[in-house]
Coordinates of C-alpha atoms in Angstrom, one line a residue:
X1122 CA 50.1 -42.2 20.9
X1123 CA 49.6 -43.3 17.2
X1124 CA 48.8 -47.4 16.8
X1125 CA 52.0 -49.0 16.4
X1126 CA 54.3 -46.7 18.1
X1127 CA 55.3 -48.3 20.6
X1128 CA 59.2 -48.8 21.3
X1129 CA 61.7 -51.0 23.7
X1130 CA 64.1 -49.1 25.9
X1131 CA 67.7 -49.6 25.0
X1132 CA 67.8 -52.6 22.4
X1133 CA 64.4 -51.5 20.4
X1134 CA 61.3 -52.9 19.3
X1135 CA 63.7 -54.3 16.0
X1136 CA 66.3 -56.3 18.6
X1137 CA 63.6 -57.3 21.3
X1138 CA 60.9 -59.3 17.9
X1139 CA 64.5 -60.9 16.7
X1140 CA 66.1 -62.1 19.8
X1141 CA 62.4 -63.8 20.8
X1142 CA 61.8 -65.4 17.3
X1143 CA 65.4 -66.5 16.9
X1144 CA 65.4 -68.3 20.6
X1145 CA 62.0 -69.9 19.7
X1146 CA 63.3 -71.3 16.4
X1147 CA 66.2 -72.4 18.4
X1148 CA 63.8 -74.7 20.2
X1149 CA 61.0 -75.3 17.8
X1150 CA 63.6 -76.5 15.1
X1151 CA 65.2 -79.1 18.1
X1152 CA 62.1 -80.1 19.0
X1153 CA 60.6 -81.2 15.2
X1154 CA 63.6 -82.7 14.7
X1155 CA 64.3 -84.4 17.7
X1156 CA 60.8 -85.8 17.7
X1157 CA 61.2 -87.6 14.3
X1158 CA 64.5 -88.7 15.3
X1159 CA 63.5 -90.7 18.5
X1160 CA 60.0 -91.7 16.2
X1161 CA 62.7 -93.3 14.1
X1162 CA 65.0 -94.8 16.7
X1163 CA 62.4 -95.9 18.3
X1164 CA 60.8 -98.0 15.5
X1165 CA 64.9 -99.3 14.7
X1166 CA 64.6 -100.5 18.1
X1167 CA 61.5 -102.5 17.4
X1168 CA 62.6 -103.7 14.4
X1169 CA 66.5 -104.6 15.2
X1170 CA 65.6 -105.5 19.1
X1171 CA 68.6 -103.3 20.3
X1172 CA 68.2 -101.9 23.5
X1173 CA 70.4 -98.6 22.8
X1174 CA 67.9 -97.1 20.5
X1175 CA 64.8 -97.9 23.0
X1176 CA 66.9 -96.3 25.5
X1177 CA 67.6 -93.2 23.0
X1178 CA 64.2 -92.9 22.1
X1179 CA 62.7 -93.0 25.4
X1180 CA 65.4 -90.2 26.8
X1181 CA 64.9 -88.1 23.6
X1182 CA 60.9 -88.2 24.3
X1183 CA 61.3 -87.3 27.9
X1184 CA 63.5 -84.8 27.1
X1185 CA 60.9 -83.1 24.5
X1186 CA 58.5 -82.9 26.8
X1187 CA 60.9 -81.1 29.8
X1188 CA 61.5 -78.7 26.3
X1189 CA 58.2 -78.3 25.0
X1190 CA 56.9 -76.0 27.9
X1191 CA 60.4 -73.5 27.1
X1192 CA 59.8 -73.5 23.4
X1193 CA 56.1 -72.3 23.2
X1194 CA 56.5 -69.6 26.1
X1195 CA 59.0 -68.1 23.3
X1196 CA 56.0 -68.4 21.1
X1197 CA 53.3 -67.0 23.1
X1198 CA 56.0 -64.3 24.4
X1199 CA 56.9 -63.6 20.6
X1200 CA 53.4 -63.2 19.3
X1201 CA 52.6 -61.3 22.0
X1202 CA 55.4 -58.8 21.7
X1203 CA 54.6 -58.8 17.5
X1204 CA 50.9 -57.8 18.2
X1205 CA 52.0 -54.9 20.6
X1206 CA 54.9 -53.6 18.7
X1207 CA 53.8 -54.2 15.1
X1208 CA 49.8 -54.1 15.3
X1209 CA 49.3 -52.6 12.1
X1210 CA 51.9 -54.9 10.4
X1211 CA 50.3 -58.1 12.2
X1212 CA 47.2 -56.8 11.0
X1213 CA 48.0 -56.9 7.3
X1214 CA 49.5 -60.5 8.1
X1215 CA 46.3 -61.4 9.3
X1216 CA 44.4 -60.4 6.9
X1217 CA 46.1 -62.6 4.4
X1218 CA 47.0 -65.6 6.1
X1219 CA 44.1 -66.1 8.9
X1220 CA 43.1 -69.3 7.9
X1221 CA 47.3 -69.9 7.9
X1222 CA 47.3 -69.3 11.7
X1223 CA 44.1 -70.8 12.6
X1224 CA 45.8 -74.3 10.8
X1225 CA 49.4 -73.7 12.5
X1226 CA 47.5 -73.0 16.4
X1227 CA 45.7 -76.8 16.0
X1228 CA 48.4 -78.3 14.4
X1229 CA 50.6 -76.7 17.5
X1230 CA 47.5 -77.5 19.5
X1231 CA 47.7 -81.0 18.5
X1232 CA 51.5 -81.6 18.9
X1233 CA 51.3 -81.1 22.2
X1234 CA 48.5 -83.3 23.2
X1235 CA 50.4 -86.0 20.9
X1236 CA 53.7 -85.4 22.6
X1237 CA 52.9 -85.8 25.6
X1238 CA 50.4 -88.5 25.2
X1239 CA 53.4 -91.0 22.9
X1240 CA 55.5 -90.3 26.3
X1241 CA 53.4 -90.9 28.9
X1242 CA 51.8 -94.3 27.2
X1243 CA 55.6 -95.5 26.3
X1244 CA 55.0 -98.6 29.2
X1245 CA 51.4 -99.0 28.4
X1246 CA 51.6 -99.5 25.0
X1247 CA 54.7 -101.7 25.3
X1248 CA 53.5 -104.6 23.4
X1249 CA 51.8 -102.6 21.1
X1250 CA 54.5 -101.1 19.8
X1251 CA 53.7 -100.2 16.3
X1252 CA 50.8 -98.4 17.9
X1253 CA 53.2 -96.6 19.6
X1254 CA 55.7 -95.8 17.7
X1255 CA 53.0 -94.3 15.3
X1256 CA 52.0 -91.6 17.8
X1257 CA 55.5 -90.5 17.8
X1258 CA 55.1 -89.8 13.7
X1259 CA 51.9 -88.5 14.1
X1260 CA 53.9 -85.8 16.6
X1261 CA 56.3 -85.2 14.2
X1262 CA 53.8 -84.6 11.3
X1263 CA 51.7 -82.1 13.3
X1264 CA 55.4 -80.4 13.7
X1265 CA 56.1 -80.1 10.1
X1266 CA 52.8 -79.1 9.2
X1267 CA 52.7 -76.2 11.7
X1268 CA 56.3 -75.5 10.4
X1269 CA 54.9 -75.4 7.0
X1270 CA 52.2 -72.8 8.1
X1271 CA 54.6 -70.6 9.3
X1272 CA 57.3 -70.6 6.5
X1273 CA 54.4 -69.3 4.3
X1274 CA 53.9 -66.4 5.8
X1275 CA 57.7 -66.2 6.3
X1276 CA 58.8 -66.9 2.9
X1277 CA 56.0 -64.3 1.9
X1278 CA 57.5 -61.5 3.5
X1279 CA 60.3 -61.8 1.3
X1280 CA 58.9 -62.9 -1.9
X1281 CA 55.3 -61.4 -1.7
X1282 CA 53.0 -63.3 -4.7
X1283 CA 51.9 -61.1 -7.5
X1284 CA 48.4 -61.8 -7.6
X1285 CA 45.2 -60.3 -5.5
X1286 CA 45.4 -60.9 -1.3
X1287 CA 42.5 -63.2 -1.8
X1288 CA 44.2 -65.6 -4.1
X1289 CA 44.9 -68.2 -1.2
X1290 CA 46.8 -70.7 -3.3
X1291 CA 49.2 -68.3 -4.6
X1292 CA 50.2 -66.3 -1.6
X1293 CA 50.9 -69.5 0.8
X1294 CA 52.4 -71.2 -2.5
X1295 CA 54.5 -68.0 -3.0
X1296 CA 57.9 -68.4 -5.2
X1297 CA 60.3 -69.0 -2.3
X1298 CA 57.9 -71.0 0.5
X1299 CA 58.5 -74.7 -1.0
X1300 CA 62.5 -74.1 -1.1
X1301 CA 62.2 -72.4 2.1
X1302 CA 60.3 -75.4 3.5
X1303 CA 62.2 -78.3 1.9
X1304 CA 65.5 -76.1 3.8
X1305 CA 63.8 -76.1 7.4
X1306 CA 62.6 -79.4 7.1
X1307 CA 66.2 -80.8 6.2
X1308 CA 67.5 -78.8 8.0
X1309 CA 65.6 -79.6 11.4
X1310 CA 67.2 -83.0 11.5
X1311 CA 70.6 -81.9 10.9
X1312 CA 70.2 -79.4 14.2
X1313 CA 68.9 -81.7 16.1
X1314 CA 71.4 -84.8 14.9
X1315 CA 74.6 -82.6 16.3
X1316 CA 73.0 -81.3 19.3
X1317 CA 72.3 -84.9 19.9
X1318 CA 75.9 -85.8 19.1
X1319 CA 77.4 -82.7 20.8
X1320 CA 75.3 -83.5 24.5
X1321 CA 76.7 -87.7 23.9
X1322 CA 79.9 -86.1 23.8
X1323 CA 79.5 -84.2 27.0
X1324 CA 77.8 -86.7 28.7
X1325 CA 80.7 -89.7 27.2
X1326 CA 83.7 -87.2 28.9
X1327 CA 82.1 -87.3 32.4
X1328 CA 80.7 -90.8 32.8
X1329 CA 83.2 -93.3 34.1
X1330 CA 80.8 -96.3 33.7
X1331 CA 81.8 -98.7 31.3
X1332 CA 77.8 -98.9 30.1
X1333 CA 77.5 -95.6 30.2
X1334 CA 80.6 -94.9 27.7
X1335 CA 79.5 -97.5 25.6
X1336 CA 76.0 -96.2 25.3
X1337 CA 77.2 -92.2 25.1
X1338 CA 79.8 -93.2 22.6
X1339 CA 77.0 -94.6 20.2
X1340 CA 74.9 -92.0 20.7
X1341 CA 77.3 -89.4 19.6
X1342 CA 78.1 -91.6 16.1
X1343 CA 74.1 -91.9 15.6
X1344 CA 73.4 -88.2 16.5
X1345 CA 76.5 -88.0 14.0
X1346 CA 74.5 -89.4 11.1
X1347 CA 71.8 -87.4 11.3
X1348 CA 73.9 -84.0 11.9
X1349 CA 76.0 -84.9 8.7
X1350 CA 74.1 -86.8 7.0
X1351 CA 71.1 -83.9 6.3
X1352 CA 73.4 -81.0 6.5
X1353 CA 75.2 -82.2 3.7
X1354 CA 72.0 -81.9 1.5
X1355 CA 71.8 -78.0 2.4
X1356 CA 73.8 -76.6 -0.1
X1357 CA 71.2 -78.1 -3.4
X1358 CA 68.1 -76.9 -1.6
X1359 CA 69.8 -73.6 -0.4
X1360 CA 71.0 -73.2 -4.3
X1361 CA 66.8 -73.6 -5.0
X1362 CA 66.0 -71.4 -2.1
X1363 CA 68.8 -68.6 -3.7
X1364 CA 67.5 -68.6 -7.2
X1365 CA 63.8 -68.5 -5.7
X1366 CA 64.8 -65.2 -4.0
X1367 CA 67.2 -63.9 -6.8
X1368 CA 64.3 -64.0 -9.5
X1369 CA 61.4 -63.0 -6.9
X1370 CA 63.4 -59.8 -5.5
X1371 CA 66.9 -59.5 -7.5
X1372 CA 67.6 -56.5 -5.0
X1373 CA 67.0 -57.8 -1.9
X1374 CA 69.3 -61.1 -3.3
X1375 CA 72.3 -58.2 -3.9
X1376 CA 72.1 -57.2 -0.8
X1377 CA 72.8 -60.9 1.0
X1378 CA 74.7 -61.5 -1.9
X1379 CA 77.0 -59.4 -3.6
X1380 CA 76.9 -56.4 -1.3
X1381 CA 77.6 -55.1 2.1
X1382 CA 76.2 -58.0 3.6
X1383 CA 77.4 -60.4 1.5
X1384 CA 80.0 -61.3 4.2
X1385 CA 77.1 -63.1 6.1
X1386 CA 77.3 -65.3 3.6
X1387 CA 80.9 -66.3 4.1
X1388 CA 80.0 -66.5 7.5
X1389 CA 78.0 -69.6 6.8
X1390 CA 80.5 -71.1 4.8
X1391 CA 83.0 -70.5 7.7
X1392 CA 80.6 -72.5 10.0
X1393 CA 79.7 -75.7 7.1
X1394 CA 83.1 -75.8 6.6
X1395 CA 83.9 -76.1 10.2
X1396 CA 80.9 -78.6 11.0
X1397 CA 82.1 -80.8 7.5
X1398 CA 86.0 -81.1 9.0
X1399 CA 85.0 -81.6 12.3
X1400 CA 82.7 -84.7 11.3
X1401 CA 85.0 -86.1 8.9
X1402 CA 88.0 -86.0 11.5
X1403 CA 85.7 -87.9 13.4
X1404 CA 85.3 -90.4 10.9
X1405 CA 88.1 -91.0 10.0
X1406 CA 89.4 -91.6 13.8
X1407 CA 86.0 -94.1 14.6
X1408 CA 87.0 -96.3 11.6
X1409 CA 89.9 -97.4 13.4
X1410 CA 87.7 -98.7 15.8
X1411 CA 85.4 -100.7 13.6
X1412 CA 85.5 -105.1 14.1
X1413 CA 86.3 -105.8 10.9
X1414 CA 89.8 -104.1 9.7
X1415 CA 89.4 -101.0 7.6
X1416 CA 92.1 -99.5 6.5
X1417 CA 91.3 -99.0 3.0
X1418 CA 88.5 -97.2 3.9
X1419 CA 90.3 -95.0 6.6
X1420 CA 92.9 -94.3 4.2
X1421 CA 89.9 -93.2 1.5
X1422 CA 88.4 -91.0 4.2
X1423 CA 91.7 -89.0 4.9
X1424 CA 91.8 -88.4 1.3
X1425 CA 87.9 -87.1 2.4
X1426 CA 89.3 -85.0 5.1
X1427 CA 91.8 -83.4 2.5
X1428 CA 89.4 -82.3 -0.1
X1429 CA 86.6 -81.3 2.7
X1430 CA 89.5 -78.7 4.1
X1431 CA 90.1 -78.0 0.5
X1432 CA 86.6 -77.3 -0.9
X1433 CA 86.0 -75.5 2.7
X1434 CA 88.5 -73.3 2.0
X1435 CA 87.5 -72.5 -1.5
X1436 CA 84.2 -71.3 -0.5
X1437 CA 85.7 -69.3 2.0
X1438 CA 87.4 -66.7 -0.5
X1439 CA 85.9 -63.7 -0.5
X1440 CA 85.1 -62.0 -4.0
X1441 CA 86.2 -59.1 -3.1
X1442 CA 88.6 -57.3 -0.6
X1443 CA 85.6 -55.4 1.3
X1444 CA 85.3 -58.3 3.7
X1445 CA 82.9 -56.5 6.7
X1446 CA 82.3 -52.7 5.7
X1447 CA 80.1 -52.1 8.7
X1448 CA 82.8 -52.6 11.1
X1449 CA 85.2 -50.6 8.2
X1450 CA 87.3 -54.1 7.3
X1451 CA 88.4 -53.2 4.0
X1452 CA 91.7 -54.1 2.4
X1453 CA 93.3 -52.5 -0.8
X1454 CA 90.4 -50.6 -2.7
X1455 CA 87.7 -52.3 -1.5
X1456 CA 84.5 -54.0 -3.4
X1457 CA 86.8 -52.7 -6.5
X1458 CA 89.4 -54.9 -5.7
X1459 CA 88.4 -58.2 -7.1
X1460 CA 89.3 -61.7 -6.1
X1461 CA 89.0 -64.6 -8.8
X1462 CA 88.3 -67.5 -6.8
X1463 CA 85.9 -65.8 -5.0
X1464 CA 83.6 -65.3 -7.8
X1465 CA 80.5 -67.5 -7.3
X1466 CA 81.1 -68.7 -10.9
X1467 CA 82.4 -71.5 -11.3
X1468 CA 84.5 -71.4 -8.0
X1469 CA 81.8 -70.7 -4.9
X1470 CA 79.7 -73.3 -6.7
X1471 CA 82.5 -75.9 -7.4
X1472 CA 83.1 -75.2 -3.2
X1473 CA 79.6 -75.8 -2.8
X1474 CA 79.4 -79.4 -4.8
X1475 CA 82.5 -80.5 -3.9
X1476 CA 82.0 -80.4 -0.7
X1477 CA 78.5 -81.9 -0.6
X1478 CA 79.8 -85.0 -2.7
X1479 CA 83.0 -85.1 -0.7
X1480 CA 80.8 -85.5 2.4
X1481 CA 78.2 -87.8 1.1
X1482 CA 81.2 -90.2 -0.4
X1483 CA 82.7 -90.4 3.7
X1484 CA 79.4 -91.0 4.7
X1485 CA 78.9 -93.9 2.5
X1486 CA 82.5 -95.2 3.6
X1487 CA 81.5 -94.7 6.9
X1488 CA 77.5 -96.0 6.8
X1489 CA 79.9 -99.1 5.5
X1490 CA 82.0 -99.7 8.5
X1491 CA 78.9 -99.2 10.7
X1492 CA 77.4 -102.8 9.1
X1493 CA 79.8 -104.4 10.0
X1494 CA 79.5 -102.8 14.0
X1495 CA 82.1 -100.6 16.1
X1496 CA 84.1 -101.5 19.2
X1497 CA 82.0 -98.8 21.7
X1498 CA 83.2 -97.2 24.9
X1499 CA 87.2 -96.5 22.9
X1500 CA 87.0 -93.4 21.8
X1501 CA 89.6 -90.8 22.3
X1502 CA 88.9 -87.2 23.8
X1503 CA 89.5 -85.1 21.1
X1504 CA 87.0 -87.3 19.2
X1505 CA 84.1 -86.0 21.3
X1506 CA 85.6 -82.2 21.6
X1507 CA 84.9 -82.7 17.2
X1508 CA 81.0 -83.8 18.3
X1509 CA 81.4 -80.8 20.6
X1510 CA 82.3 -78.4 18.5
X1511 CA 79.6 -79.6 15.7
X1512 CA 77.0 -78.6 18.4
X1513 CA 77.9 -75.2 18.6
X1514 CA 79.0 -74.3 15.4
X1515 CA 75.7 -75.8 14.4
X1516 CA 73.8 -72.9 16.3
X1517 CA 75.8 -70.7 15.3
X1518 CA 74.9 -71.6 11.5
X1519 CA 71.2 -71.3 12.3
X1520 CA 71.4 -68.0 13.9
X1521 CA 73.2 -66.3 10.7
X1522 CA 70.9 -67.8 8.6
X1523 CA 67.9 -66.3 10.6
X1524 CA 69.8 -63.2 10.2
X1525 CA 70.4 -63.6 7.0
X1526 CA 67.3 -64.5 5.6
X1527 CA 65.8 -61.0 7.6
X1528 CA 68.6 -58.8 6.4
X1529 CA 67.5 -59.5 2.9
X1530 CA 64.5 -57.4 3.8
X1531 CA 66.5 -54.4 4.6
X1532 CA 68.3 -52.9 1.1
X1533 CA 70.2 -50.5 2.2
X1534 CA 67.5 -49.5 4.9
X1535 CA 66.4 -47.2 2.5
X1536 CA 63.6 -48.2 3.3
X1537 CA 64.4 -51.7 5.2
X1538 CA 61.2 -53.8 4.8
X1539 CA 58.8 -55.9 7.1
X1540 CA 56.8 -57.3 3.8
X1541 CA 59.4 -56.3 0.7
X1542 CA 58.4 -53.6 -1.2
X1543 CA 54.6 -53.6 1.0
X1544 CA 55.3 -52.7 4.4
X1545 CA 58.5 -50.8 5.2
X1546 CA 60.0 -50.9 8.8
X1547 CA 57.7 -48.4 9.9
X1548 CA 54.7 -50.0 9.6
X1549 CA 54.0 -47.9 6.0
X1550 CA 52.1 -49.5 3.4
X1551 CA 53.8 -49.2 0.0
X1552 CA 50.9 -49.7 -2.9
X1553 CA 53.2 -48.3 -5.7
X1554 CA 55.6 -50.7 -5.4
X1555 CA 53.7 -53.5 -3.6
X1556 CA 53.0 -56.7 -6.2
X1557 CA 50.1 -57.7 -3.7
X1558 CA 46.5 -55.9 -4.8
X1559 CA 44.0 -55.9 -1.6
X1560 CA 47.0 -55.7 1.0
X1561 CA 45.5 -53.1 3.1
X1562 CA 42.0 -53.3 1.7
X1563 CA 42.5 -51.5 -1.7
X1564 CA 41.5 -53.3 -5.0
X1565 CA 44.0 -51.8 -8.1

């Protein structure tokens, strides 16, 4: 049997390498985020001496570590799976970015031992706390960095440097891995803010302790923050991230783009524009809970609510009437059938800033009414079915970018692409059209 040719039964080597890396980002995304979220909470607690965010902290540590164990037997199962299915493609990996994985397995190495060592201390080190709560940061650094080892070689198999396969600088620093990076790290803490939120929700409808509603109800508005508050950066670094790919592989930006799968992008716009009504709604019903009499500033936020639906919807135009051509939804003539306002200029980007400064001027309202403190344990139901829904639509958002972000690879299939324009699907080398020199040993 040749090396490499290997396949799964049923679902294939293709589905069997995405389903394992898209459930370990799942996790590993939670648990960077998550880690730097209770870091933070934790050292608010110390500094404001409120008991709710000690609490939060503590639970959100203890529930890391129960994760952890999940999250890298994806990772081990993943790598595994990638060295028996793709050895000759791992191999080229390899050979350019050893020293890459040999930094990513200590700092992974070292998050571990850190995590698990900030949790288990948490009563020793009580009145040390600054000790403390500088263990949890350490935890989250080693997170990012192994994060950042990783979205090199990712980034790199879309936007391959042109230079030699020795030049170490420029293929970790290729053109798309410090967009890429800046859009994980962001976007870490707004995936783990509304699973936060989304879980106080849950946990808020079953309770019937008065405590317990007022702690869960405060949990879901500080999960909230963090959800909202990051996500609604996304759409400046994504633009970065965009133009990074569109100049580094014009083609392979089409493709996500401006044709056939250029519906995944509207899928993402379906899901933000969800995730931004649904958190505004929730706004806007909290402030009527605030101590101090807002209604200025829930009248300004329904005005919020209005233009979020508005902008959402204006994104949501496609720009043509071949919505999904795989599945043969096509209206009228198809790609030649143009809509106006769903060009992406001016209207997709007036969708795209509109709705980002829409969302950060509700925040601010908001972040306003939150000085001057909330009346917790009052919130209605349909309040935490918004935080709800925020939680799953949020998954949802980072399993079609993960999909997106691979599709790009694959123009038309013809040939689809594990390294674009190096290594096709099949584990073939490309030189002629392969910017790398020394990829598989050769020197141009």
């Amino acid at each position: 049997m040749p090396i490499g040719d290997i396949d799964v039964p049923v679902i294939g080597k293709n589905v069997t390498i995405a389903v394992l890396v898209q459930g370990h980002i799942l996790f590993a995304a939670f648990i960077i985020g998550a880690v730097l979220i209770a870091a933070t909470s934790e050292y608010l607690g110390m500094v404001t001496k409120q008991p709710r965010y000690e609490r939060f902290a503590r639970n959100l540590a203890r529930f890391v570590v129960l994760l952890f164990a999940s999250g890298a037997a994806l990772a081990i199962t993943f790598v595994i799976a990638l060295i028996t299915l793709f050895p000759v493609f791992f191999s080229y990996l390899q050979n350019v970015f050893f020293w890459v994985f040999l930094v990513e397995a200590f700092m992974f190495l070292g998050q571990i031992i850190i995590v698990y060592a900030w949790y288990n201390v948490w009563d020793k080190l009580a009145y040390r706390k600054s000790l403390h709560v500088v263990f949890g940061f350490v935890a989250g650094f080693m997170g990012l960095m192994a994060m950042t080892m990783i979205d090199a070689v990712a980034s790199f198999m879309l936007t391959p440097s042109e230079s030699a396969v020795s030049d170490t600088a420029s293929t970790f620093l290729n053109q798309t891995m410090v967009p890429l990076n800046m859009h994980r790290f962001i976007g870490n803490f707004g995936y783990a803010g509304f699973l936060i939120a989304g879980w106080a929700a849950w946990r808020y409808l079953r309770t019937t302790r008065e405590d317990d509603r007022e702690y869960y109800d405060w949990m879901g508005h500080f999960g909230l923050l963090w959800g909202f508050g990051f996500t609604m950066m996304q759409p400046v670094i994504g633009y970065g991230y965009l133009k990074g790919i569109r100049e580094s592989a014009p083609a392979a930006f089409n493709t996500i783009m401006l044709g056939d799968k250029a519906w995944v992008f509207n899928l993402l716009m379906i899901w933000l524009g969800i995730m931004g009504v649904a958190a505004t709604a929730y706004f806007v019903h909290k402030l009527r809970f605030s101590v101090k009499p807002m209604n200025f500033l829930r009248k300004l936020a329904i005005g919020c609510l209005a233009f979020t639906a508005l902008f959402s919807v204006l994104n949501l135009i496609p720009s043509d009437a071949s919505l999904i051509p795989q599945i043969g939804l096509v209206f009228a003539n198809g790609e030649n059938t143009n809509i106006p306002l769903g060009q992406m200029y001016p209207w997709k980007y007036i969708g795209l800033i509109g709705l980002m400064l829409v969302g950060f001027f509700v925040l601010g309202l908001y972040l306003k009414a939150t000085a001057g403190g909330f009346r917790w344990g009052n919130a209605s139901r349909w309040s935490q079915y918004l935080l709800i829904t925020c939680a799953v639509t949020v998954v949802f958002t980072m399993i079609t970018m993960g999909y997106t972000r691979e599709t790009a690879r694959r123009v038309d299939n013809e040939p689809g692409y594990l390294i674009y324009n190096c290594v096709t699907l099949d584990q073939q080398l490309t030189p002629e059209s392969c910017p790398v020199e020394g990829l598989a040993g050769e020197v141009r």
